[in-house]
Amino acid sequence: MADDVLMTDEGVDRRVRIVTRWLGNVSRAMVRMFDFEDQAVSMRSMADNLRGIDYSRDQVSISPTPDAIPNAIIEADEMGELYESLADSVSGRVAKAQAALAAMDNQAGARALSLYYLAFDVNGKRKYGTWEKVCVEMDYSYDGMMKLVRRAKLELYDYMPHTERPKVESAI
């Protein structure tokens, strides 16, 4: 950090809060990404499984809305595309977070943040839902982990996307 000398405790706390909020948002977005992917698959399979009228049978009744089946197929396919694009958007946010963590000098802190905020299993469940689990994985005491994480968040502020930082209002 270039302005370590000028950083007050309040400024440090502010940066840590901003990074914590950002990583929390990315983590929640990852949970939603798994939901979006599941919904996209569900909508696409629904569109694939919709069938038209069976004209091979002798008795055919006229549908009051002849476009209902094609419209349902189109709507399901469009919803699948929407959910896919939302999942892609989340993937971009996650990639930015991973790139910021990879750029850090404090790789132990980056690993701790990555484990806590970005480690998910294939079902979309967090692997390490508590800092205690991260402590066990990395063989740290809880107090040591909290110090490591605070330093890592402070460093990560410099690498996080500027678009994720709150706008600073002018003093005058």
PDB file of C-alpha atoms in Angstrom:
ATOM      1  CA  MET A   1       0.000   0.000   0.000  1.00  0.00           C
ATOM      2  CA  ALA A   2       1.324   3.390  -0.949  1.00  0.00           C
ATOM      3  CA  ASP A   3      -0.464   5.287   1.800  1.00  0.00           C
ATOM      4  CA  ASP A   4       0.318   3.104   4.842  1.00  0.00           C
ATOM      5  CA  VAL A   5       1.718   6.092   6.705  1.00  0.00           C
ATOM      6  CA  LEU A   6      -1.486   8.088   6.258  1.00  0.00           C
ATOM      7  CA  MET A   7      -3.856   5.204   7.034  1.00  0.00           C
ATOM      8  CA  THR A   8      -5.728   5.589  10.320  1.00  0.00           C
ATOM      9  CA  ASP A   9      -7.385   2.750  12.205  1.00  0.00           C
ATOM     10  CA  GLU A  10     -10.704   4.010  10.868  1.00  0.00           C
ATOM     11  CA  GLY A  11      -9.377   3.903   7.308  1.00  0.00           C
ATOM     12  CA  VAL A  12      -8.059   0.364   7.793  1.00  0.00           C
ATOM     13  CA  ASP A  13     -11.399  -0.755   9.246  1.00  0.00           C
ATOM     14  CA  ARG A  14     -13.231   0.846   6.317  1.00  0.00           C
ATOM     15  CA  ARG A  15     -11.101  -0.997   3.761  1.00  0.00           C
ATOM     16  CA  VAL A  16     -11.516  -4.300   5.583  1.00  0.00           C
ATOM     17  CA  ARG A  17     -15.320  -3.786   5.678  1.00  0.00           C
ATOM     18  CA  ILE A  18     -15.398  -2.980   1.946  1.00  0.00           C
ATOM     19  CA  VAL A  19     -13.407  -6.095   1.036  1.00  0.00           C
ATOM     20  CA  THR A  20     -15.511  -8.232   3.389  1.00  0.00           C
ATOM     21  CA  ARG A  21     -18.713  -6.954   1.756  1.00  0.00           C
ATOM     22  CA  TRP A  22     -17.311  -7.520  -1.742  1.00  0.00           C
ATOM     23  CA  LEU A  23     -16.148 -11.076  -1.032  1.00  0.00           C
ATOM     24  CA  GLY A  24     -19.456 -11.833   0.694  1.00  0.00           C
ATOM     25  CA  ASN A  25     -21.328 -10.601  -2.379  1.00  0.00           C
ATOM     26  CA  VAL A  26     -19.159 -12.740  -4.665  1.00  0.00           C
ATOM     27  CA  SER A  27     -19.747 -15.758  -2.424  1.00  0.00           C
ATOM     28  CA  ARG A  28     -23.530 -15.239  -2.440  1.00  0.00           C
ATOM     29  CA  ALA A  29     -23.399 -14.751  -6.199  1.00  0.00           C
ATOM     30  CA  MET A  30     -21.661 -18.125  -6.511  1.00  0.00           C
ATOM     31  CA  VAL A  31     -24.519 -19.765  -4.620  1.00  0.00           C
ATOM     32  CA  ARG A  32     -26.954 -18.115  -7.052  1.00  0.00           C
ATOM     33  CA  MET A  33     -24.796 -19.238  -9.992  1.00  0.00           C
ATOM     34  CA  PHE A  34     -25.364 -22.863  -9.044  1.00  0.00           C
ATOM     35  CA  ASP A  35     -29.109 -22.143  -8.825  1.00  0.00           C
ATOM     36  CA  PHE A  36     -29.064 -20.424 -12.232  1.00  0.00           C
ATOM     37  CA  GLU A  37     -27.224 -23.347 -13.823  1.00  0.00           C
ATOM     38  CA  ASP A  38     -29.738 -25.810 -12.355  1.00  0.00           C
ATOM     39  CA  GLN A  39     -32.659 -23.689 -13.542  1.00  0.00           C
ATOM     40  CA  ALA A  40     -31.169 -23.360 -17.028  1.00  0.00           C
ATOM     41  CA  VAL A  41     -30.806 -27.141 -17.296  1.00  0.00           C
ATOM     42  CA  SER A  42     -34.342 -27.584 -15.987  1.00  0.00           C
ATOM     43  CA  MET A  43     -35.831 -25.121 -18.488  1.00  0.00           C
ATOM     44  CA  ARG A  44     -33.921 -26.611 -21.399  1.00  0.00           C
ATOM     45  CA  SER A  45     -34.983 -30.144 -20.495  1.00  0.00           C
ATOM     46  CA  MET A  46     -38.574 -28.945 -20.153  1.00  0.00           C
ATOM     47  CA  ALA A  47     -38.366 -27.417 -23.629  1.00  0.00           C
ATOM     48  CA  ASP A  48     -36.888 -30.643 -24.998  1.00  0.00           C
ATOM     49  CA  ASN A  49     -39.598 -32.790 -23.424  1.00  0.00           C
ATOM     50  CA  LEU A  50     -42.599 -30.790 -24.625  1.00  0.00           C
ATOM     51  CA  ARG A  51     -44.364 -32.649 -27.390  1.00  0.00           C
ATOM     52  CA  GLY A  52     -46.737 -31.611 -30.102  1.00  0.00           C
ATOM     53  CA  ILE A  53     -50.026 -33.144 -31.137  1.00  0.00           C
ATOM     54  CA  ASP A  54     -49.969 -36.812 -32.075  1.00  0.00           C
ATOM     55  CA  TYR A  55     -51.566 -36.905 -35.524  1.00  0.00           C
ATOM     56  CA  SER A  56     -51.087 -40.645 -35.887  1.00  0.00           C
ATOM     57  CA  ARG A  57     -54.177 -41.307 -33.801  1.00  0.00           C
ATOM     58  CA  ASP A  58     -57.658 -41.314 -35.310  1.00  0.00           C
ATOM     59  CA  GLN A  59     -59.230 -38.899 -32.859  1.00  0.00           C
ATOM     60  CA  VAL A  60     -57.708 -35.475 -32.857  1.00  0.00           C
ATOM     61  CA  SER A  61     -59.260 -32.677 -30.877  1.00  0.00           C
ATOM     62  CA  ILE A  62     -58.658 -29.079 -31.844  1.00  0.00           C
ATOM     63  CA  SER A  63     -56.756 -27.039 -29.296  1.00  0.00           C
ATOM     64  CA  PRO A  64     -58.329 -23.707 -28.358  1.00  0.00           C
ATOM     65  CA  THR A  65     -54.823 -22.235 -28.378  1.00  0.00           C
ATOM     66  CA  PRO A  66     -52.893 -23.935 -31.180  1.00  0.00           C
ATOM     67  CA  ASP A  67     -49.726 -21.952 -30.429  1.00  0.00           C
ATOM     68  CA  ALA A  68     -49.554 -22.988 -26.741  1.00  0.00           C
ATOM     69  CA  ILE A  69     -46.991 -25.771 -27.180  1.00  0.00           C
ATOM     70  CA  PRO A  70     -44.607 -23.891 -29.511  1.00  0.00           C
ATOM     71  CA  ASN A  71     -44.892 -20.806 -27.280  1.00  0.00           C
ATOM     72  CA  ALA A  72     -44.079 -22.878 -24.186  1.00  0.00           C
ATOM     73  CA  ILE A  73     -41.046 -24.359 -25.927  1.00  0.00           C
ATOM     74  CA  ILE A  74     -39.805 -20.924 -26.969  1.00  0.00           C
ATOM     75  CA  GLU A  75     -40.407 -19.470 -23.496  1.00  0.00           C
ATOM     76  CA  ALA A  76     -38.598 -22.341 -21.760  1.00  0.00           C
ATOM     77  CA  ASP A  77     -35.661 -22.028 -24.156  1.00  0.00           C
ATOM     78  CA  GLU A  78     -35.470 -18.252 -23.594  1.00  0.00           C
ATOM     79  CA  MET A  79     -35.540 -18.743 -19.820  1.00  0.00           C
ATOM     80  CA  GLY A  80     -32.709 -21.265 -20.178  1.00  0.00           C
ATOM     81  CA  GLU A  81     -30.673 -18.691 -22.088  1.00  0.00           C
ATOM     82  CA  LEU A  82     -31.409 -16.036 -19.452  1.00  0.00           C
ATOM     83  CA  TYR A  83     -30.276 -18.289 -16.605  1.00  0.00           C
ATOM     84  CA  GLU A  84     -27.169 -19.236 -18.590  1.00  0.00           C
ATOM     85  CA  SER A  85     -26.237 -15.584 -19.153  1.00  0.00           C
ATOM     86  CA  LEU A  86     -26.742 -14.823 -15.442  1.00  0.00           C
ATOM     87  CA  ALA A  87     -24.458 -17.724 -14.542  1.00  0.00           C
ATOM     88  CA  ASP A  88     -21.860 -16.402 -17.019  1.00  0.00           C
ATOM     89  CA  SER A  89     -22.064 -12.961 -15.398  1.00  0.00           C
ATOM     90  CA  VAL A  90     -21.429 -14.455 -11.972  1.00  0.00           C
ATOM     91  CA  SER A  91     -18.534 -16.474 -13.386  1.00  0.00           C
ATOM     92  CA  GLY A  92     -16.962 -13.198 -14.519  1.00  0.00           C
ATOM     93  CA  ARG A  93     -17.259 -11.726 -11.009  1.00  0.00           C
ATOM     94  CA  VAL A  94     -15.699 -14.852  -9.519  1.00  0.00           C
ATOM     95  CA  ALA A  95     -12.851 -14.735 -12.039  1.00  0.00           C
ATOM     96  CA  LYS A  96     -12.113 -11.109 -11.047  1.00  0.00           C
ATOM     97  CA  ALA A  97     -12.018 -12.096  -7.380  1.00  0.00           C
ATOM     98  CA  GLN A  98      -9.710 -15.030  -8.114  1.00  0.00           C
ATOM     99  CA  ALA A  99      -7.411 -12.808 -10.178  1.00  0.00           C
ATOM    100  CA  ALA A 100      -7.240 -10.237  -7.371  1.00  0.00           C
ATOM    101  CA  LEU A 101      -6.414 -12.965  -4.840  1.00  0.00           C
ATOM    102  CA  ALA A 102      -3.742 -14.419  -7.145  1.00  0.00           C
ATOM    103  CA  ALA A 103      -2.069 -11.006  -7.480  1.00  0.00           C
ATOM    104  CA  MET A 104      -1.567 -10.624  -3.731  1.00  0.00           C
ATOM    105  CA  ASP A 105       1.859 -10.952  -2.111  1.00  0.00           C
ATOM    106  CA  ASN A 106       0.330 -12.557   1.002  1.00  0.00           C
ATOM    107  CA  GLN A 107      -0.577 -15.911  -0.577  1.00  0.00           C
ATOM    108  CA  ALA A 108      -1.389 -17.550   2.769  1.00  0.00           C
ATOM    109  CA  GLY A 109      -3.981 -14.836   3.374  1.00  0.00           C
ATOM    110  CA  ALA A 110      -5.238 -15.154  -0.187  1.00  0.00           C
ATOM    111  CA  ARG A 111      -5.653 -18.900   0.306  1.00  0.00           C
ATOM    112  CA  ALA A 112      -7.574 -18.364   3.539  1.00  0.00           C
ATOM    113  CA  LEU A 113      -9.932 -15.882   1.850  1.00  0.00           C
ATOM    114  CA  SER A 114     -10.333 -18.178  -1.135  1.00  0.00           C
ATOM    115  CA  LEU A 115     -11.162 -21.174   1.047  1.00  0.00           C
ATOM    116  CA  TYR A 116     -13.702 -19.265   3.109  1.00  0.00           C
ATOM    117  CA  TYR A 117     -15.428 -17.248   0.387  1.00  0.00           C
ATOM    118  CA  LEU A 118     -14.877 -19.118  -2.897  1.00  0.00           C
ATOM    119  CA  ALA A 119     -14.548 -22.850  -2.126  1.00  0.00           C
ATOM    120  CA  PHE A 120     -17.742 -24.701  -3.101  1.00  0.00           C
ATOM    121  CA  ASP A 121     -18.527 -28.328  -3.819  1.00  0.00           C
ATOM    122  CA  VAL A 122     -20.266 -29.461  -7.025  1.00  0.00           C
ATOM    123  CA  ASN A 123     -23.691 -29.064  -5.390  1.00  0.00           C
ATOM    124  CA  GLY A 124     -23.150 -25.396  -4.602  1.00  0.00           C
ATOM    125  CA  LYS A 125     -22.502 -25.845  -0.883  1.00  0.00           C
ATOM    126  CA  ARG A 126     -19.632 -24.027   0.802  1.00  0.00           C
ATOM    127  CA  LYS A 127     -16.807 -26.375   1.724  1.00  0.00           C
ATOM    128  CA  TYR A 128     -15.558 -24.176   4.556  1.00  0.00           C
ATOM    129  CA  GLY A 129     -18.528 -22.358   6.057  1.00  0.00           C
ATOM    130  CA  THR A 130     -16.692 -21.175   9.162  1.00  0.00           C
ATOM    131  CA  TRP A 131     -13.303 -19.706   9.918  1.00  0.00           C
ATOM    132  CA  GLU A 132     -12.709 -22.616  12.298  1.00  0.00           C
ATOM    133  CA  LYS A 133     -12.815 -25.028   9.360  1.00  0.00           C
ATOM    134  CA  VAL A 134     -10.343 -22.847   7.466  1.00  0.00           C
ATOM    135  CA  CYS A 135      -8.096 -22.828  10.563  1.00  0.00           C
ATOM    136  CA  VAL A 136      -8.110 -26.626  10.639  1.00  0.00           C
ATOM    137  CA  GLU A 137      -7.420 -26.855   6.884  1.00  0.00           C
ATOM    138  CA  MET A 138      -4.499 -24.415   7.076  1.00  0.00           C
ATOM    139  CA  ASP A 139      -3.275 -25.477  10.529  1.00  0.00           C
ATOM    140  CA  TYR A 140      -3.677 -22.015  12.133  1.00  0.00           C
ATOM    141  CA  SER A 141      -4.989 -20.962  15.518  1.00  0.00           C
ATOM    142  CA  TYR A 142      -8.181 -18.927  15.405  1.00  0.00           C
ATOM    143  CA  ASP A 143      -6.429 -15.744  16.587  1.00  0.00           C
ATOM    144  CA  GLY A 144      -3.630 -16.267  14.090  1.00  0.00           C
ATOM    145  CA  MET A 145      -6.181 -16.784  11.303  1.00  0.00           C
ATOM    146  CA  MET A 146      -8.050 -13.593  12.185  1.00  0.00           C
ATOM    147  CA  LYS A 147      -4.810 -11.580  12.064  1.00  0.00           C
ATOM    148  CA  LEU A 148      -3.851 -13.196   8.755  1.00  0.00           C
ATOM    149  CA  VAL A 149      -7.297 -12.532   7.269  1.00  0.00           C
ATOM    150  CA  ARG A 150      -7.334  -8.891   8.382  1.00  0.00           C
ATOM    151  CA  ARG A 151      -3.934  -8.264   6.775  1.00  0.00           C
ATOM    152  CA  ALA A 152      -5.048 -10.118   3.645  1.00  0.00           C
ATOM    153  CA  LYS A 153      -8.254  -8.101   3.334  1.00  0.00           C
ATOM    154  CA  LEU A 154      -6.325  -4.884   3.757  1.00  0.00           C
ATOM    155  CA  GLU A 155      -3.947  -5.914   0.959  1.00  0.00           C
ATOM    156  CA  LEU A 156      -6.767  -7.222  -1.237  1.00  0.00           C
ATOM    157  CA  TYR A 157      -8.385  -3.779  -1.223  1.00  0.00           C
ATOM    158  CA  ASP A 158      -5.607  -2.579  -3.526  1.00  0.00           C
ATOM    159  CA  TYR A 159      -6.264  -5.418  -5.997  1.00  0.00           C
ATOM    160  CA  MET A 160     -10.057  -5.536  -5.990  1.00  0.00           C
ATOM    161  CA  PRO A 161     -11.892  -4.042  -8.987  1.00  0.00           C
ATOM    162  CA  HIS A 162     -12.418  -0.307  -8.624  1.00  0.00           C
ATOM    163  CA  THR A 163     -16.015  -0.760  -9.719  1.00  0.00           C
ATOM    164  CA  GLU A 164     -16.659  -2.726  -6.534  1.00  0.00           C
ATOM    165  CA  ARG A 165     -15.441   0.054  -4.260  1.00  0.00           C
ATOM    166  CA  PRO A 166     -17.920   2.604  -2.963  1.00  0.00           C
ATOM    167  CA  LYS A 167     -17.679   6.071  -4.420  1.00  0.00           C
ATOM    168  CA  VAL A 168     -15.821   8.507  -2.201  1.00  0.00           C
ATOM    169  CA  GLU A 169     -17.656  11.772  -1.752  1.00  0.00           C
ATOM    170  CA  SER A 170     -15.660  14.992  -1.754  1.00  0.00           C
ATOM    171  CA  ALA A 171     -15.187  16.661   1.626  1.00  0.00           C
ATOM    172  CA  ILE A 172     -16.405  20.031   0.420  1.00  0.00           C
TER     173      ILE A 172
END
